[in-house]
Amino acid sequence: MKKINILKNNRDFNRIIDTYKANKYKDFVIYIERTNDELYHFGISVGKKIGNAVTRNKYKRRIRAIIDKKNYQKGINCIIILRKSILDRDYIEIENSLLKAFKDLKITKE
């Protein structure tokens, strides 16, 4: 993921989480904000319940790698919060469920 497509500010995370409806899935929760911006942005949140820093970073890298595989619509701010059940999944299962969620939310370019 390019730096320009990353959400990092705590203000942005809080605004999106407080304002928009959560789309809940088995392994993650996704919040979508639609804007008039020319770019799309993704933010990934992995809580301490998932594991130590090495484990959390491993899952963040996996999610970023999955995000890089598709093209997305302009004007999307997306926050992905991982749940503890993601520890039971391998990379292929995570990829399939995340891409299916993106398709359901209609944020990928067809």
PDB file of N, CA and C in Angstrom:
ATOM      1  N   MET A   1       0.841  -1.165   0.000  1.00  0.00           N
ATOM      2  CA  MET A   1       0.000   0.000   0.000  1.00  0.00           C
ATOM      3  C   MET A   1       0.897   1.243   0.000  1.00  0.00           C
ATOM      4  N   LYS A   2       0.564   2.200  -0.811  1.00  0.00           N
ATOM      5  CA  LYS A   2       1.336   3.431  -0.872  1.00  0.00           C
ATOM      6  C   LYS A   2       1.032   4.293   0.349  1.00  0.00           C
ATOM      7  N   LYS A   3       2.004   5.104   0.729  1.00  0.00           N
ATOM      8  CA  LYS A   3       1.823   5.979   1.897  1.00  0.00           C
ATOM      9  C   LYS A   3       0.629   6.904   1.746  1.00  0.00           C
ATOM     10  N   ILE A   4       0.385   7.335   0.530  1.00  0.00           N
ATOM     11  CA  ILE A   4      -0.701   8.285   0.282  1.00  0.00           C
ATOM     12  C   ILE A   4      -2.074   7.656   0.520  1.00  0.00           C
ATOM     13  N   ASN A   5      -2.155   6.328   0.517  1.00  0.00           N
ATOM     14  CA  ASN A   5      -3.428   5.616   0.687  1.00  0.00           C
ATOM     15  C   ASN A   5      -3.633   5.082   2.102  1.00  0.00           C
ATOM     16  N   ILE A   6      -2.858   5.561   3.061  1.00  0.00           N
ATOM     17  CA  ILE A   6      -2.945   5.047   4.430  1.00  0.00           C
ATOM     18  C   ILE A   6      -3.578   6.095   5.342  1.00  0.00           C
ATOM     19  N   LEU A   7      -4.542   5.656   6.148  1.00  0.00           N
ATOM     20  CA  LEU A   7      -5.122   6.488   7.209  1.00  0.00           C
ATOM     21  C   LEU A   7      -4.350   6.210   8.489  1.00  0.00           C
ATOM     22  N   LYS A   8      -3.831   7.247   9.120  1.00  0.00           N
ATOM     23  CA  LYS A   8      -3.076   7.037  10.350  1.00  0.00           C
ATOM     24  C   LYS A   8      -3.568   7.874  11.518  1.00  0.00           C
ATOM     25  N   ASN A   9      -4.202   9.005  11.240  1.00  0.00           N
ATOM     26  CA  ASN A   9      -4.594   9.918  12.315  1.00  0.00           C
ATOM     27  C   ASN A   9      -5.679   9.331  13.204  1.00  0.00           C
ATOM     28  N   ASN A  10      -5.472   9.440  14.493  1.00  0.00           N
ATOM     29  CA  ASN A  10      -6.456   8.977  15.461  1.00  0.00           C
ATOM     30  C   ASN A  10      -7.778   9.712  15.274  1.00  0.00           C
ATOM     31  N   ARG A  11      -7.702  10.996  14.911  1.00  0.00           N
ATOM     32  CA  ARG A  11      -8.914  11.790  14.656  1.00  0.00           C
ATOM     33  C   ARG A  11      -9.755  11.177  13.545  1.00  0.00           C
ATOM     34  N   ASP A  12      -9.093  10.760  12.459  1.00  0.00           N
ATOM     35  CA  ASP A  12      -9.808  10.146  11.333  1.00  0.00           C
ATOM     36  C   ASP A  12     -10.463   8.837  11.756  1.00  0.00           C
ATOM     37  N   PHE A  13      -9.734   8.003  12.481  1.00  0.00           N
ATOM     38  CA  PHE A  13     -10.290   6.736  12.949  1.00  0.00           C
ATOM     39  C   PHE A  13     -11.522   6.987  13.817  1.00  0.00           C
ATOM     40  N   ASN A  14     -11.393   7.877  14.798  1.00  0.00           N
ATOM     41  CA  ASN A  14     -12.519   8.151  15.704  1.00  0.00           C
ATOM     42  C   ASN A  14     -13.712   8.732  14.963  1.00  0.00           C
ATOM     43  N   ARG A  15     -13.475   9.646  14.030  1.00  0.00           N
ATOM     44  CA  ARG A  15     -14.570  10.258  13.273  1.00  0.00           C
ATOM     45  C   ARG A  15     -15.332   9.206  12.476  1.00  0.00           C
ATOM     46  N   ILE A  16     -14.615   8.361  11.787  1.00  0.00           N
ATOM     47  CA  ILE A  16     -15.261   7.349  10.941  1.00  0.00           C
ATOM     48  C   ILE A  16     -15.982   6.314  11.792  1.00  0.00           C
ATOM     49  N   ILE A  17     -15.361   5.860  12.868  1.00  0.00           N
ATOM     50  CA  ILE A  17     -15.976   4.830  13.712  1.00  0.00           C
ATOM     51  C   ILE A  17     -17.217   5.377  14.406  1.00  0.00           C
ATOM     52  N   ASP A  18     -17.169   6.621  14.854  1.00  0.00           N
ATOM     53  CA  ASP A  18     -18.314   7.210  15.555  1.00  0.00           C
ATOM     54  C   ASP A  18     -19.462   7.566  14.615  1.00  0.00           C
ATOM     55  N   THR A  19     -19.160   7.887  13.359  1.00  0.00           N
ATOM     56  CA  THR A  19     -20.166   8.406  12.448  1.00  0.00           C
ATOM     57  C   THR A  19     -20.842   7.338  11.607  1.00  0.00           C
ATOM     58  N   TYR A  20     -20.095   6.327  11.185  1.00  0.00           N
ATOM     59  CA  TYR A  20     -20.615   5.385  10.195  1.00  0.00           C
ATOM     60  C   TYR A  20     -20.931   4.026  10.804  1.00  0.00           C
ATOM     61  N   LYS A  21     -21.804   3.309  10.113  1.00  0.00           N
ATOM     62  CA  LYS A  21     -22.286   2.006  10.558  1.00  0.00           C
ATOM     63  C   LYS A  21     -21.205   0.945  10.363  1.00  0.00           C
ATOM     64  N   ALA A  22     -21.101   0.038  11.305  1.00  0.00           N
ATOM     65  CA  ALA A  22     -20.125  -1.045  11.224  1.00  0.00           C
ATOM     66  C   ALA A  22     -20.673  -2.172  10.350  1.00  0.00           C
ATOM     67  N   ASN A  23     -19.831  -2.666   9.470  1.00  0.00           N
ATOM     68  CA  ASN A  23     -20.145  -3.853   8.685  1.00  0.00           C
ATOM     69  C   ASN A  23     -19.369  -4.997   9.309  1.00  0.00           C
ATOM     70  N   LYS A  24     -20.069  -5.891   9.996  1.00  0.00           N
ATOM     71  CA  LYS A  24     -19.414  -6.926  10.794  1.00  0.00           C
ATOM     72  C   LYS A  24     -19.320  -8.230  10.015  1.00  0.00           C
ATOM     73  N   TYR A  25     -18.139  -8.802  10.068  1.00  0.00           N
ATOM     74  CA  TYR A  25     -17.858 -10.091   9.445  1.00  0.00           C
ATOM     75  C   TYR A  25     -17.218 -10.983  10.502  1.00  0.00           C
ATOM     76  N   LYS A  26     -16.998 -12.230  10.129  1.00  0.00           N
ATOM     77  CA  LYS A  26     -16.502 -13.201  11.088  1.00  0.00           C
ATOM     78  C   LYS A  26     -15.142 -12.813  11.671  1.00  0.00           C
ATOM     79  N   ASP A  27     -14.242 -12.322  10.828  1.00  0.00           N
ATOM     80  CA  ASP A  27     -12.875 -12.054  11.262  1.00  0.00           C
ATOM     81  C   ASP A  27     -12.529 -10.579  11.390  1.00  0.00           C
ATOM     82  N   PHE A  28     -13.404  -9.688  10.951  1.00  0.00           N
ATOM     83  CA  PHE A  28     -13.096  -8.262  11.019  1.00  0.00           C
ATOM     84  C   PHE A  28     -14.363  -7.421  10.986  1.00  0.00           C
ATOM     85  N   VAL A  29     -14.190  -6.153  11.336  1.00  0.00           N
ATOM     86  CA  VAL A  29     -15.255  -5.150  11.272  1.00  0.00           C
ATOM     87  C   VAL A  29     -14.761  -4.076  10.316  1.00  0.00           C
ATOM     88  N   ILE A  30     -15.616  -3.666   9.376  1.00  0.00           N
ATOM     89  CA  ILE A  30     -15.215  -2.687   8.372  1.00  0.00           C
ATOM     90  C   ILE A  30     -16.135  -1.475   8.450  1.00  0.00           C
ATOM     91  N   TYR A  31     -15.522  -0.298   8.493  1.00  0.00           N
ATOM     92  CA  TYR A  31     -16.242   0.974   8.441  1.00  0.00           C
ATOM     93  C   TYR A  31     -15.891   1.650   7.123  1.00  0.00           C
ATOM     94  N   ILE A  32     -16.909   2.163   6.429  1.00  0.00           N
ATOM     95  CA  ILE A  32     -16.700   2.821   5.138  1.00  0.00           C
ATOM     96  C   ILE A  32     -17.211   4.258   5.211  1.00  0.00           C
ATOM     97  N   GLU A  33     -16.375   5.189   4.753  1.00  0.00           N
ATOM     98  CA  GLU A  33     -16.782   6.578   4.608  1.00  0.00           C
ATOM     99  C   GLU A  33     -16.605   6.945   3.137  1.00  0.00           C
ATOM    100  N   ARG A  34     -17.631   7.503   2.544  1.00  0.00           N
ATOM    101  CA  ARG A  34     -17.546   7.936   1.145  1.00  0.00           C
ATOM    102  C   ARG A  34     -17.310   9.445   1.127  1.00  0.00           C
ATOM    103  N   THR A  35     -16.287   9.868   0.361  1.00  0.00           N
ATOM    104  CA  THR A  35     -15.904  11.274   0.302  1.00  0.00           C
ATOM    105  C   THR A  35     -15.830  11.722  -1.153  1.00  0.00           C
ATOM    106  N   ASN A  36     -15.537  12.979  -1.367  1.00  0.00           N
ATOM    107  CA  ASN A  36     -15.343  13.518  -2.709  1.00  0.00           C
ATOM    108  C   ASN A  36     -13.875  13.570  -3.087  1.00  0.00           C
ATOM    109  N   ASP A  37     -13.040  12.919  -2.332  1.00  0.00           N
ATOM    110  CA  ASP A  37     -11.603  12.921  -2.561  1.00  0.00           C
ATOM    111  C   ASP A  37     -11.259  12.114  -3.821  1.00  0.00           C
ATOM    112  N   GLU A  38     -10.123  12.381  -4.405  1.00  0.00           N
ATOM    113  CA  GLU A  38      -9.678  11.672  -5.602  1.00  0.00           C
ATOM    114  C   GLU A  38      -8.932  10.380  -5.270  1.00  0.00           C
ATOM    115  N   LEU A  39      -8.717  10.101  -4.001  1.00  0.00           N
ATOM    116  CA  LEU A  39      -7.968   8.924  -3.579  1.00  0.00           C
ATOM    117  C   LEU A  39      -8.816   8.041  -2.684  1.00  0.00           C
ATOM    118  N   TYR A  40      -8.357   6.824  -2.493  1.00  0.00           N
ATOM    119  CA  TYR A  40      -8.950   5.947  -1.490  1.00  0.00           C
ATOM    120  C   TYR A  40      -7.944   5.785  -0.360  1.00  0.00           C
ATOM    121  N   HIS A  41      -8.437   5.566   0.852  1.00  0.00           N
ATOM    122  CA  HIS A  41      -7.576   5.407   2.019  1.00  0.00           C
ATOM    123  C   HIS A  41      -8.026   4.200   2.823  1.00  0.00           C
ATOM    124  N   PHE A  42      -7.069   3.489   3.370  1.00  0.00           N
ATOM    125  CA  PHE A  42      -7.353   2.347   4.237  1.00  0.00           C
ATOM    126  C   PHE A  42      -6.625   2.544   5.558  1.00  0.00           C
ATOM    127  N   GLY A  43      -7.280   2.149   6.637  1.00  0.00           N
ATOM    128  CA  GLY A  43      -6.668   2.120   7.954  1.00  0.00           C
ATOM    129  C   GLY A  43      -6.885   0.741   8.542  1.00  0.00           C
ATOM    130  N   ILE A  44      -5.857   0.204   9.171  1.00  0.00           N
ATOM    131  CA  ILE A  44      -5.938  -1.141   9.742  1.00  0.00           C
ATOM    132  C   ILE A  44      -5.668  -1.035  11.232  1.00  0.00           C
ATOM    133  N   SER A  45      -6.545  -1.642  12.017  1.00  0.00           N
ATOM    134  CA  SER A  45      -6.397  -1.624  13.466  1.00  0.00           C
ATOM    135  C   SER A  45      -6.368  -3.058  13.981  1.00  0.00           C
ATOM    136  N   VAL A  46      -5.321  -3.366  14.739  1.00  0.00           N
ATOM    137  CA  VAL A  46      -5.169  -4.691  15.327  1.00  0.00           C
ATOM    138  C   VAL A  46      -4.958  -4.496  16.819  1.00  0.00           C
ATOM    139  N   GLY A  47      -5.903  -4.958  17.622  1.00  0.00           N
ATOM    140  CA  GLY A  47      -5.832  -4.764  19.065  1.00  0.00           C
ATOM    141  C   GLY A  47      -4.837  -5.686  19.737  1.00  0.00           C
ATOM    142  N   LYS A  48      -4.520  -5.367  20.973  1.00  0.00           N
ATOM    143  CA  LYS A  48      -3.541  -6.152  21.726  1.00  0.00           C
ATOM    144  C   LYS A  48      -4.039  -7.551  22.075  1.00  0.00           C
ATOM    145  N   LYS A  49      -5.349  -7.770  21.969  1.00  0.00           N
ATOM    146  CA  LYS A  49      -5.887  -9.098  22.243  1.00  0.00           C
ATOM    147  C   LYS A  49      -5.471 -10.112  21.174  1.00  0.00           C
ATOM    148  N   ILE A  50      -5.067  -9.623  20.009  1.00  0.00           N
ATOM    149  CA  ILE A  50      -4.651 -10.506  18.911  1.00  0.00           C
ATOM    150  C   ILE A  50      -3.342 -11.198  19.263  1.00  0.00           C
ATOM    151  N   GLY A  51      -2.444 -10.500  19.926  1.00  0.00           N
ATOM    152  CA  GLY A  51      -1.162 -11.111  20.287  1.00  0.00           C
ATOM    153  C   GLY A  51      -0.113 -10.053  20.520  1.00  0.00           C
ATOM    154  N   ASN A  52       1.148 -10.496  20.527  1.00  0.00           N
ATOM    155  CA  ASN A  52       2.239  -9.541  20.747  1.00  0.00           C
ATOM    156  C   ASN A  52       2.490  -8.729  19.476  1.00  0.00           C
ATOM    157  N   ALA A  53       3.450  -7.830  19.523  1.00  0.00           N
ATOM    158  CA  ALA A  53       3.707  -6.906  18.413  1.00  0.00           C
ATOM    159  C   ALA A  53       4.068  -7.644  17.133  1.00  0.00           C
ATOM    160  N   VAL A  54       4.814  -8.721  17.246  1.00  0.00           N
ATOM    161  CA  VAL A  54       5.213  -9.483  16.057  1.00  0.00           C
ATOM    162  C   VAL A  54       3.985 -10.057  15.359  1.00  0.00           C
ATOM    163  N   THR A  55       3.070 -10.618  16.122  1.00  0.00           N
ATOM    164  CA  THR A  55       1.849 -11.205  15.564  1.00  0.00           C
ATOM    165  C   THR A  55       0.958 -10.131  14.952  1.00  0.00           C
ATOM    166  N   ARG A  56       0.784  -9.013  15.656  1.00  0.00           N
ATOM    167  CA  ARG A  56      -0.053  -7.940  15.138  1.00  0.00           C
ATOM    168  C   ARG A  56       0.496  -7.396  13.828  1.00  0.00           C
ATOM    169  N   ASN A  57       1.800  -7.191  13.759  1.00  0.00           N
ATOM    170  CA  ASN A  57       2.408  -6.690  12.525  1.00  0.00           C
ATOM    171  C   ASN A  57       2.299  -7.695  11.388  1.00  0.00           C
ATOM    172  N   LYS A  58       2.390  -8.978  11.702  1.00  0.00           N
ATOM    173  CA  LYS A  58       2.232 -10.023  10.677  1.00  0.00           C
ATOM    174  C   LYS A  58       0.849  -9.938  10.032  1.00  0.00           C
ATOM    175  N   TYR A  59      -0.173  -9.776  10.844  1.00  0.00           N
ATOM    176  CA  TYR A  59      -1.530  -9.704  10.293  1.00  0.00           C
ATOM    177  C   TYR A  59      -1.771  -8.393   9.554  1.00  0.00           C
ATOM    178  N   LYS A  60      -1.161  -7.303  10.008  1.00  0.00           N
ATOM    179  CA  LYS A  60      -1.267  -6.047   9.265  1.00  0.00           C
ATOM    180  C   LYS A  60      -0.614  -6.171   7.892  1.00  0.00           C
ATOM    181  N   ARG A  61       0.547  -6.816   7.831  1.00  0.00           N
ATOM    182  CA  ARG A  61       1.221  -7.022   6.541  1.00  0.00           C
ATOM    183  C   ARG A  61       0.371  -7.877   5.620  1.00  0.00           C
ATOM    184  N   ARG A  62      -0.273  -8.888   6.164  1.00  0.00           N
ATOM    185  CA  ARG A  62      -1.143  -9.740   5.346  1.00  0.00           C
ATOM    186  C   ARG A  62      -2.319  -8.950   4.780  1.00  0.00           C
ATOM    187  N   ILE A  63      -2.946  -8.147   5.605  1.00  0.00           N
ATOM    188  CA  ILE A  63      -4.086  -7.349   5.151  1.00  0.00           C
ATOM    189  C   ILE A  63      -3.642  -6.358   4.081  1.00  0.00           C
ATOM    190  N   ARG A  64      -2.492  -5.709   4.283  1.00  0.00           N
ATOM    191  CA  ARG A  64      -1.985  -4.769   3.275  1.00  0.00           C
ATOM    192  C   ARG A  64      -1.701  -5.477   1.954  1.00  0.00           C
ATOM    193  N   ALA A  65      -1.151  -6.681   2.019  1.00  0.00           N
ATOM    194  CA  ALA A  65      -0.867  -7.436   0.794  1.00  0.00           C
ATOM    195  C   ALA A  65      -2.152  -7.775   0.056  1.00  0.00           C
ATOM    196  N   ILE A  66      -3.205  -8.106   0.780  1.00  0.00           N
ATOM    197  CA  ILE A  66      -4.497  -8.408   0.158  1.00  0.00           C
ATOM    198  C   ILE A  66      -5.094  -7.144  -0.461  1.00  0.00           C
ATOM    199  N   ILE A  67      -4.983  -6.027   0.239  1.00  0.00           N
ATOM    200  CA  ILE A  67      -5.520  -4.762  -0.271  1.00  0.00           C
ATOM    201  C   ILE A  67      -4.825  -4.372  -1.571  1.00  0.00           C
ATOM    202  N   ASP A  68      -3.523  -4.622  -1.669  1.00  0.00           N
ATOM    203  CA  ASP A  68      -2.755  -4.239  -2.856  1.00  0.00           C
ATOM    204  C   ASP A  68      -3.163  -5.003  -4.115  1.00  0.00           C
ATOM    205  N   LYS A  69      -3.860  -6.101  -3.976  1.00  0.00           N
ATOM    206  CA  LYS A  69      -4.202  -6.939  -5.129  1.00  0.00           C
ATOM    207  C   LYS A  69      -5.346  -6.389  -5.976  1.00  0.00           C
ATOM    208  N   LYS A  70      -6.111  -5.448  -5.467  1.00  0.00           N
ATOM    209  CA  LYS A  70      -7.288  -4.937  -6.181  1.00  0.00           C
ATOM    210  C   LYS A  70      -7.184  -3.441  -6.393  1.00  0.00           C
ATOM    211  N   ASN A  71      -8.018  -2.923  -7.297  1.00  0.00           N
ATOM    212  CA  ASN A  71      -8.185  -1.490  -7.495  1.00  0.00           C
ATOM    213  C   ASN A  71      -9.489  -1.078  -6.826  1.00  0.00           C
ATOM    214  N   TYR A  72      -9.510   0.126  -6.261  1.00  0.00           N
ATOM    215  CA  TYR A  72     -10.658   0.569  -5.487  1.00  0.00           C
ATOM    216  C   TYR A  72     -11.222   1.856  -6.049  1.00  0.00           C
ATOM    217  N   GLN A  73     -12.469   2.118  -5.732  1.00  0.00           N
ATOM    218  CA  GLN A  73     -13.136   3.330  -6.185  1.00  0.00           C
ATOM    219  C   GLN A  73     -12.508   4.549  -5.516  1.00  0.00           C
ATOM    220  N   LYS A  74     -12.629   5.687  -6.172  1.00  0.00           N
ATOM    221  CA  LYS A  74     -12.136   6.935  -5.596  1.00  0.00           C
ATOM    222  C   LYS A  74     -13.083   7.395  -4.500  1.00  0.00           C
ATOM    223  N   GLY A  75     -12.553   8.110  -3.541  1.00  0.00           N
ATOM    224  CA  GLY A  75     -13.393   8.697  -2.503  1.00  0.00           C
ATOM    225  C   GLY A  75     -13.855   7.720  -1.452  1.00  0.00           C
ATOM    226  N   ILE A  76     -13.023   6.756  -1.098  1.00  0.00           N
ATOM    227  CA  ILE A  76     -13.369   5.770  -0.080  1.00  0.00           C
ATOM    228  C   ILE A  76     -12.372   5.885   1.067  1.00  0.00           C
ATOM    229  N   ASN A  77     -12.860   5.989   2.283  1.00  0.00           N
ATOM    230  CA  ASN A  77     -12.042   5.837   3.482  1.00  0.00           C
ATOM    231  C   ASN A  77     -12.543   4.584   4.174  1.00  0.00           C
ATOM    232  N   CYS A  78     -11.675   3.621   4.359  1.00  0.00           N
ATOM    233  CA  CYS A  78     -12.073   2.324   4.896  1.00  0.00           C
ATOM    234  C   CYS A  78     -11.210   1.994   6.109  1.00  0.00           C
ATOM    235  N   ILE A  79     -11.841   1.602   7.196  1.00  0.00           N
ATOM    236  CA  ILE A  79     -11.128   1.150   8.383  1.00  0.00           C
ATOM    237  C   ILE A  79     -11.453  -0.311   8.606  1.00  0.00           C
ATOM    238  N   ILE A  80     -10.412  -1.112   8.766  1.00  0.00           N
ATOM    239  CA  ILE A  80     -10.566  -2.546   9.000  1.00  0.00           C
ATOM    240  C   ILE A  80     -10.040  -2.836  10.400  1.00  0.00           C
ATOM    241  N   ILE A  81     -10.904  -3.373  11.254  1.00  0.00           N
ATOM    242  CA  ILE A  81     -10.526  -3.755  12.609  1.00  0.00           C
ATOM    243  C   ILE A  81     -10.558  -5.279  12.677  1.00  0.00           C
ATOM    244  N   LEU A  82      -9.425  -5.860  13.019  1.00  0.00           N
ATOM    245  CA  LEU A  82      -9.331  -7.320  13.055  1.00  0.00           C
ATOM    246  C   LEU A  82      -9.874  -7.868  14.359  1.00  0.00           C
ATOM    247  N   ARG A  83     -10.524  -9.028  14.261  1.00  0.00           N
ATOM    248  CA  ARG A  83     -11.036  -9.724  15.442  1.00  0.00           C
ATOM    249  C   ARG A  83     -10.105 -10.887  15.790  1.00  0.00           C
ATOM    250  N   LYS A  84     -10.240 -11.390  16.991  1.00  0.00           N
ATOM    251  CA  LYS A  84      -9.357 -12.452  17.466  1.00  0.00           C
ATOM    252  C   LYS A  84      -9.522 -13.748  16.673  1.00  0.00           C
ATOM    253  N   SER A  85     -10.686 -13.960  16.071  1.00  0.00           N
ATOM    254  CA  SER A  85     -10.919 -15.193  15.318  1.00  0.00           C
ATOM    255  C   SER A  85     -10.030 -15.295  14.079  1.00  0.00           C
ATOM    256  N   ILE A  86      -9.378 -14.206  13.694  1.00  0.00           N
ATOM    257  CA  ILE A  86      -8.500 -14.227  12.524  1.00  0.00           C
ATOM    258  C   ILE A  86      -7.271 -15.097  12.773  1.00  0.00           C
ATOM    259  N   LEU A  87      -6.946 -15.357  14.031  1.00  0.00           N
ATOM    260  CA  LEU A  87      -5.787 -16.192  14.358  1.00  0.00           C
ATOM    261  C   LEU A  87      -5.975 -17.635  13.898  1.00  0.00           C
ATOM    262  N   ASP A  88      -7.224 -18.073  13.744  1.00  0.00           N
ATOM    263  CA  ASP A  88      -7.515 -19.444  13.332  1.00  0.00           C
ATOM    264  C   ASP A  88      -7.500 -19.625  11.823  1.00  0.00           C
ATOM    265  N   ARG A  89      -7.284 -18.569  11.061  1.00  0.00           N
ATOM    266  CA  ARG A  89      -7.357 -18.621   9.602  1.00  0.00           C
ATOM    267  C   ARG A  89      -5.971 -18.577   8.984  1.00  0.00           C
ATOM    268  N   ASP A  90      -5.840 -19.227   7.843  1.00  0.00           N
ATOM    269  CA  ASP A  90      -4.601 -19.083   7.088  1.00  0.00           C
ATOM    270  C   ASP A  90      -4.778 -17.957   6.067  1.00  0.00           C
ATOM    271  N   TYR A  91      -3.706 -17.643   5.349  1.00  0.00           N
ATOM    272  CA  TYR A  91      -3.704 -16.482   4.456  1.00  0.00           C
ATOM    273  C   TYR A  91      -4.789 -16.578   3.384  1.00  0.00           C
ATOM    274  N   ILE A  92      -4.980 -17.740   2.797  1.00  0.00           N
ATOM    275  CA  ILE A  92      -5.965 -17.909   1.711  1.00  0.00           C
ATOM    276  C   ILE A  92      -7.379 -17.651   2.230  1.00  0.00           C
ATOM    277  N   GLU A  93      -7.697 -18.137   3.408  1.00  0.00           N
ATOM    278  CA  GLU A  93      -9.028 -17.915   3.978  1.00  0.00           C
ATOM    279  C   GLU A  93      -9.255 -16.441   4.291  1.00  0.00           C
ATOM    280  N   ILE A  94      -8.224 -15.776   4.818  1.00  0.00           N
ATOM    281  CA  ILE A  94      -8.342 -14.342   5.107  1.00  0.00           C
ATOM    282  C   ILE A  94      -8.554 -13.579   3.812  1.00  0.00           C
ATOM    283  N   GLU A  95      -7.772 -13.917   2.781  1.00  0.00           N
ATOM    284  CA  GLU A  95      -7.884 -13.233   1.497  1.00  0.00           C
ATOM    285  C   GLU A  95      -9.274 -13.399   0.900  1.00  0.00           C
ATOM    286  N   ASN A  96      -9.775 -14.617   0.891  1.00  0.00           N
ATOM    287  CA  ASN A  96     -11.103 -14.873   0.313  1.00  0.00           C
ATOM    288  C   ASN A  96     -12.197 -14.112   1.062  1.00  0.00           C
ATOM    289  N   SER A  97     -12.156 -14.125   2.379  1.00  0.00           N
ATOM    290  CA  SER A  97     -13.215 -13.459   3.142  1.00  0.00           C
ATOM    291  C   SER A  97     -13.121 -11.934   3.017  1.00  0.00           C
ATOM    292  N   LEU A  98     -11.906 -11.377   2.979  1.00  0.00           N
ATOM    293  CA  LEU A  98     -11.766  -9.926   2.858  1.00  0.00           C
ATOM    294  C   LEU A  98     -12.187  -9.449   1.470  1.00  0.00           C
ATOM    295  N   LEU A  99     -11.791 -10.158   0.433  1.00  0.00           N
ATOM    296  CA  LEU A  99     -12.179  -9.765  -0.926  1.00  0.00           C
ATOM    297  C   LEU A  99     -13.684  -9.916  -1.132  1.00  0.00           C
ATOM    298  N   LYS A 100     -14.285 -10.932  -0.507  1.00  0.00           N
ATOM    299  CA  LYS A 100     -15.740 -11.091  -0.578  1.00  0.00           C
ATOM    300  C   LYS A 100     -16.433  -9.925   0.134  1.00  0.00           C
ATOM    301  N   ALA A 101     -15.879  -9.504   1.267  1.00  0.00           N
ATOM    302  CA  ALA A 101     -16.440  -8.361   1.998  1.00  0.00           C
ATOM    303  C   ALA A 101     -16.347  -7.090   1.161  1.00  0.00           C
ATOM    304  N   PHE A 102     -15.209  -6.879   0.485  1.00  0.00           N
ATOM    305  CA  PHE A 102     -15.060  -5.703  -0.372  1.00  0.00           C
ATOM    306  C   PHE A 102     -16.055  -5.738  -1.524  1.00  0.00           C
ATOM    307  N   LYS A 103     -16.296  -6.925  -2.066  1.00  0.00           N
ATOM    308  CA  LYS A 103     -17.268  -7.066  -3.148  1.00  0.00           C
ATOM    309  C   LYS A 103     -18.680  -6.763  -2.651  1.00  0.00           C
ATOM    310  N   ASP A 104     -19.014  -7.242  -1.456  1.00  0.00           N
ATOM    311  CA  ASP A 104     -20.332  -6.983  -0.860  1.00  0.00           C
ATOM    312  C   ASP A 104     -20.537  -5.495  -0.597  1.00  0.00           C
ATOM    313  N   LEU A 105     -19.466  -4.809  -0.190  1.00  0.00           N
ATOM    314  CA  LEU A 105     -19.553  -3.384   0.120  1.00  0.00           C
ATOM    315  C   LEU A 105     -19.432  -2.507  -1.127  1.00  0.00           C
ATOM    316  N   LYS A 106     -19.138  -3.117  -2.260  1.00  0.00           N
ATOM    317  CA  LYS A 106     -19.035  -2.433  -3.550  1.00  0.00           C
ATOM    318  C   LYS A 106     -18.019  -1.306  -3.542  1.00  0.00           C
ATOM    319  N   ILE A 107     -16.812  -1.618  -3.063  1.00  0.00           N
ATOM    320  CA  ILE A 107     -15.756  -0.610  -3.061  1.00  0.00           C
ATOM    321  C   ILE A 107     -14.660  -0.928  -4.073  1.00  0.00           C
ATOM    322  N   THR A 108     -14.686  -2.109  -4.668  1.00  0.00           N
ATOM    323  CA  THR A 108     -13.687  -2.431  -5.680  1.00  0.00           C
ATOM    324  C   THR A 108     -14.177  -2.001  -7.041  1.00  0.00           C
ATOM    325  N   LYS A 109     -13.221  -1.705  -7.924  1.00  0.00           N
ATOM    326  CA  LYS A 109     -13.570  -1.410  -9.307  1.00  0.00           C
ATOM    327  C   LYS A 109     -13.783  -2.735 -10.009  1.00  0.00           C
ATOM    328  N   GLU A 110     -14.835  -2.823 -10.779  1.00  0.00           N
ATOM    329  CA  GLU A 110     -15.142  -4.078 -11.496  1.00  0.00           C
ATOM    330  C   GLU A 110     -14.355  -4.193 -12.765  1.00  0.00           C
TER     331      GLU A 110
END
